[in-house]
CSV table of N, CA and C in Angstrom, one decimal:
chain,number,residue,atom,x,y,z
A,12,MET,N,16.2,-13.1,-186.5
A,12,MET,CA,15.0,-13.3,-185.7
A,12,MET,C,14.5,-11.9,-185.1
A,13,LYS,N,15.6,-11.2,-184.5
A,13,LYS,CA,15.2,-9.9,-183.9
A,13,LYS,C,14.6,-9.0,-184.9
A,14,PHE,N,15.1,-9.0,-186.2
A,14,PHE,CA,14.6,-8.2,-187.2
A,14,PHE,C,13.1,-8.4,-187.5
A,15,ILE,N,12.7,-9.7,-187.5
A,15,ILE,CA,11.3,-10.1,-187.8
A,15,ILE,C,10.5,-9.6,-186.6
A,16,ALA,N,10.9,-9.7,-185.4
A,16,ALA,CA,10.1,-9.3,-184.3
A,16,ALA,C,10.0,-7.8,-184.3
A,17,THR,N,11.1,-7.1,-184.6
A,17,THR,CA,11.0,-5.6,-184.7
A,17,THR,C,10.1,-5.2,-185.8
A,18,LEU,N,10.1,-5.9,-187.0
A,18,LEU,CA,9.3,-5.6,-188.1
A,18,LEU,C,7.8,-5.8,-187.7
A,19,ALA,N,7.5,-6.9,-187.0
A,19,ALA,CA,6.1,-7.2,-186.6
A,19,ALA,C,5.6,-6.1,-185.6
A,20,VAL,N,6.4,-5.6,-184.7
A,20,VAL,CA,6.0,-4.6,-183.8
A,20,VAL,C,5.8,-3.3,-184.6
A,21,ALA,N,6.7,-2.9,-185.5
A,21,ALA,CA,6.5,-1.7,-186.3
A,21,ALA,C,5.2,-1.8,-187.1
A,22,ALA,N,5.0,-2.9,-187.7
A,22,ALA,CA,3.7,-3.1,-188.5
A,22,ALA,C,2.5,-3.0,-187.7
A,23,SER,N,2.5,-3.6,-186.5
A,23,SER,CA,1.3,-3.4,-185.7
A,23,SER,C,1.1,-2.0,-185.2
A,24,SER,N,2.2,-1.3,-185.0
A,24,SER,CA,2.1,0.1,-184.6
A,24,SER,C,1.5,1.0,-185.7
A,25,VAL,N,1.9,0.7,-187.0
A,25,VAL,CA,1.3,1.4,-188.1
A,25,VAL,C,-0.1,1.1,-188.2
A,26,VAL,N,-0.6,-0.1,-188.0
A,26,VAL,CA,-2.0,-0.5,-188.1
A,26,VAL,C,-2.7,0.3,-187.0
A,27,ALA,N,-2.2,0.3,-185.8
A,27,ALA,CA,-2.8,1.0,-184.7
A,27,ALA,C,-3.0,2.5,-185.0
A,28,LEU,N,-1.9,3.1,-185.5
A,28,LEU,CA,-2.0,4.5,-185.9
A,28,LEU,C,-3.0,4.7,-187.0
A,29,ALA,N,-3.1,3.9,-187.9
A,29,ALA,CA,-4.0,4.1,-189.1
A,29,ALA,C,-5.4,4.0,-188.7
A,30,SER,N,-5.8,3.2,-187.6
A,30,SER,CA,-7.1,3.0,-187.2
A,30,SER,C,-7.5,3.7,-185.9
A,31,ALA,N,-6.5,4.5,-185.4
A,31,ALA,CA,-6.7,5.1,-184.1
A,31,ALA,C,-7.9,6.1,-184.1
A,32,ASP,N,-8.2,6.7,-185.3
A,32,ASP,CA,-9.3,7.7,-185.3
A,32,ASP,C,-10.5,7.1,-186.0
A,33,MET,N,-10.6,5.8,-186.2
A,33,MET,CA,-11.8,5.2,-186.7
A,33,MET,C,-12.4,4.4,-185.6
A,34,LEU,N,-13.7,4.6,-185.4
A,34,LEU,CA,-14.4,3.8,-184.4
A,34,LEU,C,-14.8,2.5,-184.9
A,35,GLN,N,-14.8,1.5,-184.0
A,35,GLN,CA,-15.4,0.2,-184.4
A,35,GLN,C,-16.7,0.1,-183.7
A,36,VAL,N,-17.8,0.3,-184.6
A,36,VAL,CA,-19.1,0.4,-184.1
A,36,VAL,C,-19.7,-1.0,-183.9
A,37,HIS,N,-20.2,-1.4,-182.7
A,37,HIS,CA,-20.7,-2.7,-182.4
A,37,HIS,C,-22.2,-2.7,-182.2
A,38,ASN,N,-22.8,-1.5,-182.3
A,38,ASN,CA,-24.3,-1.4,-182.2
A,38,ASN,C,-24.7,-0.1,-182.9
A,39,PRO,N,-25.6,-0.1,-183.8
A,39,PRO,CA,-26.5,-1.2,-184.2
A,39,PRO,C,-25.8,-2.3,-185.0
A,40,THR,N,-26.2,-3.5,-184.8
A,40,THR,CA,-25.7,-4.7,-185.5
A,40,THR,C,-26.5,-4.9,-186.8
A,41,ARG,N,-26.0,-5.7,-187.7
A,41,ARG,CA,-26.8,-6.0,-188.9
A,41,ARG,C,-28.1,-6.7,-188.5
A,42,GLY,N,-29.2,-6.2,-189.0
A,42,GLY,CA,-30.5,-6.8,-188.7
A,42,GLY,C,-31.2,-6.1,-187.5
A,43,SER,N,-30.5,-5.2,-186.8
A,43,SER,CA,-31.1,-4.4,-185.7
A,43,SER,C,-32.3,-3.7,-186.3
A,44,VAL,N,-33.3,-3.5,-185.4
A,44,VAL,CA,-34.5,-2.7,-185.8
A,44,VAL,C,-34.6,-1.5,-184.8
A,45,TRP,N,-34.5,-0.3,-185.3
A,45,TRP,CA,-34.7,0.9,-184.5
A,45,TRP,C,-36.1,1.5,-184.8
A,46,LYS,N,-36.7,2.1,-183.9
A,46,LYS,CA,-38.0,2.8,-184.1
A,46,LYS,C,-37.7,4.3,-184.1
A,47,THR,N,-38.5,5.0,-185.0
A,47,THR,CA,-38.4,6.4,-185.0
A,47,THR,C,-38.9,7.0,-183.7
A,48,ASP,N,-38.4,8.2,-183.4
A,48,ASP,CA,-38.9,8.9,-182.2
A,48,ASP,C,-38.7,8.2,-180.9
A,49,THR,N,-37.7,7.2,-180.9
A,49,THR,CA,-37.4,6.4,-179.7
A,49,THR,C,-35.9,6.3,-179.6
A,50,PRO,N,-35.4,6.7,-178.4
A,50,PRO,CA,-33.9,6.6,-178.2
A,50,PRO,C,-33.4,5.1,-178.5
A,51,SER,N,-32.3,5.0,-179.2
A,51,SER,CA,-31.7,3.7,-179.5
A,51,SER,C,-30.2,3.8,-179.2
A,52,TYR,N,-29.6,2.7,-178.9
A,52,TYR,CA,-28.3,2.6,-178.4
A,52,TYR,C,-27.2,2.5,-179.5
A,53,LEU,N,-26.3,3.5,-179.6
A,53,LEU,CA,-25.2,3.5,-180.5
A,53,LEU,C,-24.0,3.2,-179.6
A,54,GLY,N,-23.3,2.1,-180.0
A,54,GLY,CA,-22.1,1.7,-179.2
A,54,GLY,C,-20.9,1.5,-180.0
A,55,TRP,N,-19.7,1.8,-179.5
A,55,TRP,CA,-18.4,1.7,-180.2
A,55,TRP,C,-17.3,1.5,-179.3
A,56,THR,N,-16.2,1.0,-179.9
A,56,THR,CA,-14.9,1.0,-179.2
A,56,THR,C,-13.9,1.8,-180.1
A,57,GLY,N,-12.8,2.1,-179.5
A,57,GLY,CA,-11.8,3.0,-180.2
A,57,GLY,C,-12.1,4.5,-179.8
A,58,ASN,N,-11.3,5.4,-180.3
A,58,ASN,CA,-11.6,6.8,-180.0
A,58,ASN,C,-11.1,7.7,-181.1
A,59,CYS,N,-11.5,8.9,-180.9
A,59,CYS,CA,-11.1,10.0,-181.9
A,59,CYS,C,-10.4,11.1,-181.2
A,60,ALA,N,-9.6,10.7,-180.1
A,60,ALA,CA,-9.0,11.7,-179.3
A,60,ALA,C,-8.1,12.7,-180.1
A,61,SER,N,-7.5,12.2,-181.2
A,61,SER,CA,-6.6,13.1,-182.0
A,61,SER,C,-7.3,14.2,-182.7
A,62,MET,N,-8.7,14.1,-182.7
A,62,MET,CA,-9.4,15.2,-183.2
A,62,MET,C,-9.5,16.4,-182.3
A,63,GLY,N,-9.0,16.2,-181.1
A,63,GLY,CA,-9.0,17.3,-180.1
A,63,GLY,C,-10.4,17.6,-179.7
A,64,ALA,N,-10.7,18.9,-179.5
A,64,ALA,CA,-12.1,19.3,-179.0
A,64,ALA,C,-13.2,18.8,-180.0
A,65,ALA,N,-12.9,18.7,-181.3
A,65,ALA,CA,-13.9,18.3,-182.2
A,65,ALA,C,-14.4,16.9,-181.9
A,66,GLY,N,-13.6,16.0,-181.3
A,66,GLY,CA,-13.9,14.7,-180.9
A,66,GLY,C,-15.0,14.6,-179.9
A,67,LYS,N,-15.3,15.7,-179.2
A,67,LYS,CA,-16.3,15.8,-178.2
A,67,LYS,C,-17.7,16.0,-178.8
A,68,THR,N,-17.7,16.4,-180.1
A,68,THR,CA,-19.0,16.6,-180.8
A,68,THR,C,-18.9,16.1,-182.2
A,69,ALA,N,-18.5,14.8,-182.4
A,69,ALA,CA,-18.4,14.2,-183.7
A,69,ALA,C,-19.9,14.1,-184.2
A,70,LEU,N,-20.1,14.5,-185.4
A,70,LEU,CA,-21.4,14.5,-186.0
A,70,LEU,C,-21.8,13.0,-186.4
A,71,VAL,N,-23.1,12.7,-186.2
A,71,VAL,CA,-23.7,11.4,-186.6
A,71,VAL,C,-24.7,11.6,-187.6
A,72,ASP,N,-24.6,11.0,-188.8
A,72,ASP,CA,-25.5,11.2,-189.9
A,72,ASP,C,-26.2,9.9,-190.2
A,73,LEU,N,-27.5,10.0,-190.6
A,73,LEU,CA,-28.3,8.9,-191.0
A,73,LEU,C,-28.1,8.9,-192.6
A,74,MET,N,-27.8,7.7,-193.1
A,74,MET,CA,-27.5,7.5,-194.5
A,74,MET,C,-28.4,6.3,-195.0
A,75,THR,N,-28.6,6.4,-196.3
A,75,THR,CA,-29.3,5.3,-197.0
A,75,THR,C,-28.6,5.0,-198.3
A,76,GLY,N,-29.0,3.8,-198.8
A,76,GLY,CA,-28.4,3.4,-200.1
A,76,GLY,C,-27.3,2.3,-199.9
A,77,PRO,N,-26.8,1.8,-201.1
A,77,PRO,CA,-25.7,0.8,-201.1
A,77,PRO,C,-24.4,1.4,-200.5
A,78,SER,N,-23.6,0.6,-200.0
A,78,SER,CA,-22.3,1.1,-199.4
A,78,SER,C,-21.4,1.9,-200.3
A,79,ASP,N,-21.5,1.6,-201.6
A,79,ASP,CA,-20.7,2.3,-202.5
A,79,ASP,C,-21.4,3.6,-203.1
A,80,SER,N,-22.6,3.9,-202.5
A,80,SER,CA,-23.3,5.1,-203.0
A,80,SER,C,-24.2,5.6,-201.9
A,81,LEU,N,-23.7,5.8,-200.7
A,81,LEU,CA,-24.5,6.3,-199.6
A,81,LEU,C,-25.1,7.7,-199.8
A,82,ARG,N,-26.3,7.9,-199.4
A,82,ARG,CA,-26.9,9.2,-199.6
A,82,ARG,C,-27.3,9.7,-198.2
A,83,PHE,N,-27.0,11.0,-197.9
A,83,PHE,CA,-27.3,11.6,-196.7
A,83,PHE,C,-28.8,11.8,-196.5
A,84,VAL,N,-29.4,11.4,-195.3
A,84,VAL,CA,-30.8,11.6,-195.0
A,84,VAL,C,-31.0,12.8,-194.1
A,85,THR,N,-30.3,12.7,-192.9
A,85,THR,CA,-30.4,13.8,-191.9
A,85,THR,C,-29.3,13.6,-190.9
A,86,ASN,N,-29.0,14.7,-190.2
A,86,ASN,CA,-28.1,14.6,-189.0
A,86,ASN,C,-28.9,14.1,-187.8
A,87,VAL,N,-28.4,13.2,-187.1
A,87,VAL,CA,-29.2,12.7,-185.9
A,87,VAL,C,-28.5,13.0,-184.6
A,88,GLY,N,-27.5,13.8,-184.6
A,88,GLY,CA,-26.9,14.3,-183.3
A,88,GLY,C,-25.4,14.3,-183.4
A,89,THR,N,-24.8,14.3,-182.2
A,89,THR,CA,-23.4,14.3,-182.0
A,89,THR,C,-23.0,13.3,-180.9
A,90,ILE,N,-21.8,12.8,-180.9
A,90,ILE,CA,-21.3,12.0,-179.8
A,90,ILE,C,-19.9,12.5,-179.4
A,91,ASP,N,-19.6,12.1,-178.1
A,91,ASP,CA,-18.3,12.4,-177.6
A,91,ASP,C,-17.5,11.1,-177.7
A,92,CYS,N,-16.5,11.0,-178.7
A,92,CYS,CA,-15.8,9.8,-178.9
A,92,CYS,C,-14.3,9.9,-178.5
A,93,THR,N,-14.1,10.7,-177.5
A,93,THR,CA,-12.7,10.9,-177.1
A,93,THR,C,-12.2,9.9,-176.1
A,94,GLY,N,-13.1,9.1,-175.5
A,94,GLY,CA,-12.7,8.0,-174.7
A,94,GLY,C,-12.4,6.7,-175.4
A,95,ASN,N,-12.0,5.6,-174.8
A,95,ASN,CA,-11.7,4.4,-175.4
A,95,ASN,C,-12.9,3.5,-175.8
A,96,THR,N,-14.0,3.7,-175.1
A,96,THR,CA,-15.2,3.0,-175.4
A,96,THR,C,-16.4,4.0,-175.3
A,97,GLY,N,-17.4,3.8,-176.0
A,97,GLY,CA,-18.5,4.8,-175.9
A,97,GLY,C,-19.9,4.2,-176.1
A,98,ARG,N,-20.8,5.0,-175.7
A,98,ARG,CA,-22.2,4.7,-175.8
A,98,ARG,C,-22.9,6.0,-175.9
A,99,SER,N,-23.9,6.0,-176.8
A,99,SER,CA,-24.8,7.2,-176.8
A,99,SER,C,-26.1,6.8,-177.3
A,100,ASP,N,-27.2,7.5,-176.8
A,100,ASP,CA,-28.5,7.2,-177.3
A,100,ASP,C,-28.8,8.2,-178.5
A,101,ILE,N,-29.3,7.6,-179.6
A,101,ILE,CA,-29.6,8.4,-180.8
A,101,ILE,C,-31.1,8.2,-181.0
A,102,THR,N,-31.8,9.3,-181.3
A,102,THR,CA,-33.2,9.3,-181.7
A,102,THR,C,-33.4,9.6,-183.1
A,103,ILE,N,-34.0,8.7,-183.9
A,103,ILE,CA,-34.2,8.9,-185.3
A,103,ILE,C,-35.5,9.7,-185.4
A,104,PRO,N,-35.5,10.8,-186.1
A,104,PRO,CA,-36.7,11.7,-186.2
A,104,PRO,C,-37.9,10.9,-186.7
A,105,LYS,N,-39.1,11.2,-186.3
A,105,LYS,CA,-40.3,10.5,-186.6
A,105,LYS,C,-40.7,10.6,-188.1
A,106,ASP,N,-40.2,11.6,-188.8
A,106,ASP,CA,-40.6,11.7,-190.2
A,106,ASP,C,-39.7,10.8,-191.2
A,107,VAL,N,-38.8,10.1,-190.6
A,107,VAL,CA,-37.9,9.2,-191.4
A,107,VAL,C,-38.8,8.0,-191.8
A,108,GLN,N,-38.7,7.6,-193.1
A,108,GLN,CA,-39.6,6.5,-193.6
A,108,GLN,C,-39.0,5.2,-193.2
A,109,THR,N,-39.8,4.2,-193.1
A,109,THR,CA,-39.4,2.8,-192.8
A,109,THR,C,-38.4,2.3,-193.9
A,110,GLY,N,-37.3,1.7,-193.5
A,110,GLY,CA,-36.4,1.2,-194.5
A,110,GLY,C,-35.1,0.8,-193.9
A,111,LYS,N,-34.1,0.6,-194.8
A,111,LYS,CA,-32.7,0.2,-194.4
A,111,LYS,C,-31.8,1.4,-194.4
A,112,TYR,N,-31.1,1.5,-193.3
A,112,TYR,CA,-30.2,2.7,-193.1
A,112,TYR,C,-28.9,2.3,-192.5
A,113,SER,N,-28.0,3.2,-192.5
A,113,SER,CA,-26.7,3.1,-191.7
A,113,SER,C,-26.4,4.5,-191.1
A,114,LEU,N,-25.5,4.5,-190.2
A,114,LEU,CA,-25.0,5.8,-189.6
A,114,LEU,C,-23.6,6.0,-190.0
A,115,THR,N,-23.2,7.2,-190.2
A,115,THR,CA,-21.8,7.6,-190.3
A,115,THR,C,-21.5,8.5,-189.2
A,116,ILE,N,-20.3,8.3,-188.6
A,116,ILE,CA,-19.8,9.1,-187.6
A,116,ILE,C,-18.6,9.9,-188.2
A,117,ARG,N,-18.7,11.2,-188.2
A,117,ARG,CA,-17.7,12.0,-188.9
A,117,ARG,C,-16.5,12.2,-188.1
A,118,THR,N,-15.7,11.1,-188.0
A,118,THR,CA,-14.4,11.1,-187.3
A,118,THR,C,-13.4,11.5,-188.4
A,119,SER,N,-12.2,12.0,-187.9
A,119,SER,CA,-11.2,12.5,-188.8
A,119,SER,C,-9.9,11.8,-188.5
A,120,PRO,N,-9.2,11.3,-189.4
A,120,PRO,CA,-9.3,11.6,-190.9
A,120,PRO,C,-10.2,10.6,-191.6
A,121,ASP,N,-10.6,9.5,-190.9
A,121,ASP,CA,-11.5,8.5,-191.6
A,121,ASP,C,-12.9,8.6,-190.9
A,122,ILE,N,-13.9,8.4,-191.8
A,122,ILE,CA,-15.3,8.3,-191.3
A,122,ILE,C,-15.6,6.9,-190.8
A,123,SER,N,-16.3,6.8,-189.7
A,123,SER,CA,-16.7,5.5,-189.1
A,123,SER,C,-18.1,5.2,-189.6
A,124,TYR,N,-18.4,3.9,-189.8
A,124,TYR,CA,-19.7,3.5,-190.4
A,124,TYR,C,-20.3,2.4,-189.5
A,125,THR,N,-21.6,2.3,-189.5
A,125,THR,CA,-22.3,1.2,-188.8
A,125,THR,C,-22.7,0.2,-189.9
A,126,ASN,N,-23.2,-0.9,-189.4
A,126,ASN,CA,-23.8,-1.9,-190.3
A,126,ASN,C,-25.1,-1.3,-190.8
A,127,VAL,N,-25.6,-1.9,-191.8
A,127,VAL,CA,-27.0,-1.6,-192.2
A,127,VAL,C,-28.0,-2.1,-191.2
A,128,PHE,N,-29.0,-1.4,-190.9
A,128,PHE,CA,-30.0,-1.8,-190.0
A,128,PHE,C,-31.4,-1.2,-190.4
A,129,ASP,N,-32.4,-1.7,-189.8
A,129,ASP,CA,-33.8,-1.3,-190.2
A,129,ASP,C,-34.3,-0.2,-189.3
A,130,ILE,N,-35.1,0.7,-189.9
A,130,ILE,CA,-35.8,1.7,-189.1
A,130,ILE,C,-37.2,1.5,-189.4
A,131,VAL,N,-38.1,1.5,-188.4
A,131,VAL,CA,-39.5,1.4,-188.6
A,131,VAL,C,-40.2,2.6,-187.9
A,132,GLY,N,-41.3,3.1,-188.5
A,132,GLY,CA,-42.0,4.2,-187.9
A,132,GLY,C,-42.7,3.8,-186.6
A,133,VAL,N,-42.9,4.7,-185.8
A,133,VAL,CA,-43.7,4.5,-184.5
A,133,VAL,C,-45.1,4.0,-184.9
A,134,SER,N,-45.6,3.0,-184.3
A,134,SER,CA,-46.9,2.5,-184.6
A,134,SER,C,-48.0,3.5,-184.7
A,135,ALA,N,-48.9,3.4,-185.7
A,135,ALA,CA,-50.0,4.3,-185.8
A,135,ALA,C,-51.0,4.0,-184.6
A,136,PRO,N,-51.8,4.9,-184.3
A,136,PRO,CA,-52.8,4.7,-183.2
A,136,PRO,C,-53.7,3.6,-183.6
A,137,ALA,N,-54.2,2.8,-182.6
A,137,ALA,CA,-55.1,1.7,-182.8
A,137,ALA,C,-56.4,2.2,-183.4
A,138,PRO,N,-57.0,1.5,-184.3
A,138,PRO,CA,-58.3,1.9,-184.9
A,138,PRO,C,-59.4,2.0,-183.8
A,139,SER,N,-60.3,3.0,-184.0
A,139,SER,CA,-61.3,3.2,-183.0
A,139,SER,C,-62.4,2.1,-183.1
A,140,SER,N,-62.9,1.7,-181.9
A,140,SER,CA,-63.9,0.6,-181.9
A,140,SER,C,-65.2,1.2,-181.3
A,141,THR,N,-65.4,2.5,-181.5
A,141,THR,CA,-66.7,3.0,-181.0
A,141,THR,C,-67.8,2.6,-181.9
A,142,PRO,N,-69.1,2.5,-181.5
A,142,PRO,CA,-70.2,2.1,-182.3
A,142,PRO,C,-70.3,2.9,-183.6
A,143,GLU,N,-70.0,4.2,-183.6
A,143,GLU,CA,-70.0,5.1,-184.8
A,143,GLU,C,-69.0,4.6,-185.8
A,144,ALA,N,-67.8,4.3,-185.3
A,144,ALA,CA,-66.7,3.9,-186.2
A,144,ALA,C,-67.1,2.6,-186.8
A,145,LEU,N,-67.6,1.7,-186.0
A,145,LEU,CA,-68.0,0.3,-186.6
A,145,LEU,C,-69.1,0.5,-187.6
A,146,ALA,N,-70.1,1.4,-187.3
A,146,ALA,CA,-71.2,1.6,-188.3
A,146,ALA,C,-70.6,2.1,-189.6
A,147,ASP,N,-69.7,3.1,-189.5
A,147,ASP,CA,-69.1,3.6,-190.7
A,147,ASP,C,-68.4,2.6,-191.5
A,148,LYS,N,-67.6,1.7,-190.8
A,148,LYS,CA,-66.9,0.6,-191.5
A,148,LYS,C,-67.9,-0.3,-192.2
A,149,SER,N,-69.0,-0.7,-191.6
A,149,SER,CA,-70.0,-1.5,-192.2
A,149,SER,C,-70.6,-0.9,-193.4
A,150,ALA,N,-70.9,0.4,-193.3
A,150,ALA,CA,-71.5,1.1,-194.4
A,150,ALA,C,-70.6,1.1,-195.6
A,151,ASN,N,-69.3,1.4,-195.3
A,151,ASN,CA,-68.3,1.4,-196.4
A,151,ASN,C,-68.1,0.0,-197.0
A,152,ALA,N,-68.1,-1.0,-196.2
A,152,ALA,CA,-68.0,-2.4,-196.7
A,152,ALA,C,-69.2,-2.7,-197.6
A,153,ALA,N,-70.4,-2.4,-197.2
A,153,ALA,CA,-71.6,-2.7,-198.0
A,153,ALA,C,-71.5,-1.9,-199.3
A,154,SER,N,-71.1,-0.7,-199.2
A,154,SER,CA,-71.0,0.2,-200.4
A,154,SER,C,-70.0,-0.4,-201.4
A,155,SER,N,-68.9,-0.9,-200.9
A,155,SER,CA,-67.9,-1.5,-201.8
A,155,SER,C,-68.4,-2.7,-202.4
A,156,LEU,N,-69.1,-3.5,-201.6
A,156,LEU,CA,-69.6,-4.8,-202.1
A,156,LEU,C,-70.7,-4.5,-203.2
A,157,GLY,N,-71.5,-3.5,-203.0
A,157,GLY,CA,-72.5,-3.2,-204.0
A,157,GLY,C,-71.9,-2.7,-205.3
A,158,ALA,N,-70.9,-1.9,-205.2
A,158,ALA,CA,-70.2,-1.4,-206.4
A,158,ALA,C,-69.5,-2.6,-207.1
A,159,SER,N,-68.9,-3.5,-206.3
A,159,SER,CA,-68.2,-4.6,-206.9
A,159,SER,C,-69.2,-5.5,-207.6
A,160,SER,N,-70.3,-5.7,-207.0
A,160,SER,CA,-71.4,-6.6,-207.7
A,160,SER,C,-71.9,-6.0,-209.0
A,161,LEU,N,-72.1,-4.6,-209.0
A,161,LEU,CA,-72.5,-3.9,-210.1
A,161,LEU,C,-71.5,-4.1,-211.3
A,162,VAL,N,-70.3,-3.9,-211.0
A,162,VAL,CA,-69.2,-4.1,-212.0
A,162,VAL,C,-69.2,-5.5,-212.6
A,163,THR,N,-69.4,-6.5,-211.7
A,163,THR,CA,-69.5,-7.9,-212.2
A,163,THR,C,-70.6,-8.1,-213.1
A,164,VAL,N,-71.8,-7.6,-212.7
A,164,VAL,CA,-73.0,-7.8,-213.6
A,164,VAL,C,-72.8,-7.1,-214.9
A,165,LEU,N,-72.3,-5.8,-214.9
A,165,LEU,CA,-72.1,-5.1,-216.1
A,165,LEU,C,-71.1,-5.8,-217.0
A,166,GLY,N,-70.1,-6.3,-216.4
A,166,GLY,CA,-69.1,-7.1,-217.2
A,166,GLY,C,-69.7,-8.3,-217.8
A,167,ALA,N,-70.6,-9.0,-217.1
A,167,ALA,CA,-71.2,-10.2,-217.7
A,167,ALA,C,-72.1,-9.8,-218.8
A,168,VAL,N,-72.9,-8.7,-218.7
A,168,VAL,CA,-73.8,-8.2,-219.7
A,168,VAL,C,-73.0,-7.8,-221.0
A,169,ALA,N,-71.9,-7.1,-220.7
A,169,ALA,CA,-71.0,-6.7,-221.9
A,169,ALA,C,-70.4,-7.9,-222.6
A,170,GLY,N,-70.1,-8.9,-221.8
A,170,GLY,CA,-69.5,-10.1,-222.4
A,170,GLY,C,-70.6,-10.9,-223.3
A,171,ILE,N,-71.8,-10.9,-222.8
A,171,ILE,CA,-72.9,-11.5,-223.6
A,171,ILE,C,-73.2,-10.7,-224.9
A,172,ALA,N,-73.1,-9.4,-224.7
A,172,ALA,CA,-73.4,-8.5,-225.9
A,172,ALA,C,-72.4,-8.7,-227.0
A,173,LEU,N,-71.1,-9.0,-226.6
A,173,LEU,CA,-70.1,-9.2,-227.6
A,173,LEU,C,-70.2,-10.6,-228.3
A,174,LEU,N,-71.0,-11.5,-227.7
A,174,LEU,CA,-71.2,-12.8,-228.4
A,174,LEU,C,-72.1,-12.6,-229.5
């Protein structure tokens, strides 16, 4: 019985050592939506203290693609992961396209990964509602309607000519 207890303690110690330098990221969660050019919360437990001074500036990279074929998009900053729990605000650059992404945190010896989450671009400015802008929209709509009607008439004439 003592042997089994000792074996269990030894096994749990090996597991703890194996994952000591890998962070368990709890935010962003699957389905989270982050906006570009807006600080968003990256949260984790665990630490990378064995990395020494490098753990104070662990690189965070934005990745895209399936989990078995991730592609680097851009570096989005660094975090200090030397404590047991952590939080850092990450800002996704505004030129990143809307889509599904994940983050990798370059801890050593193992890289830490987030869940897949969505990134959307910052909203475009609201359309102008000045009288000039409204007049331009009306003129464009009328022009499009006229061109569409002309195509319909020409198509009907061509159809009759083929009969």
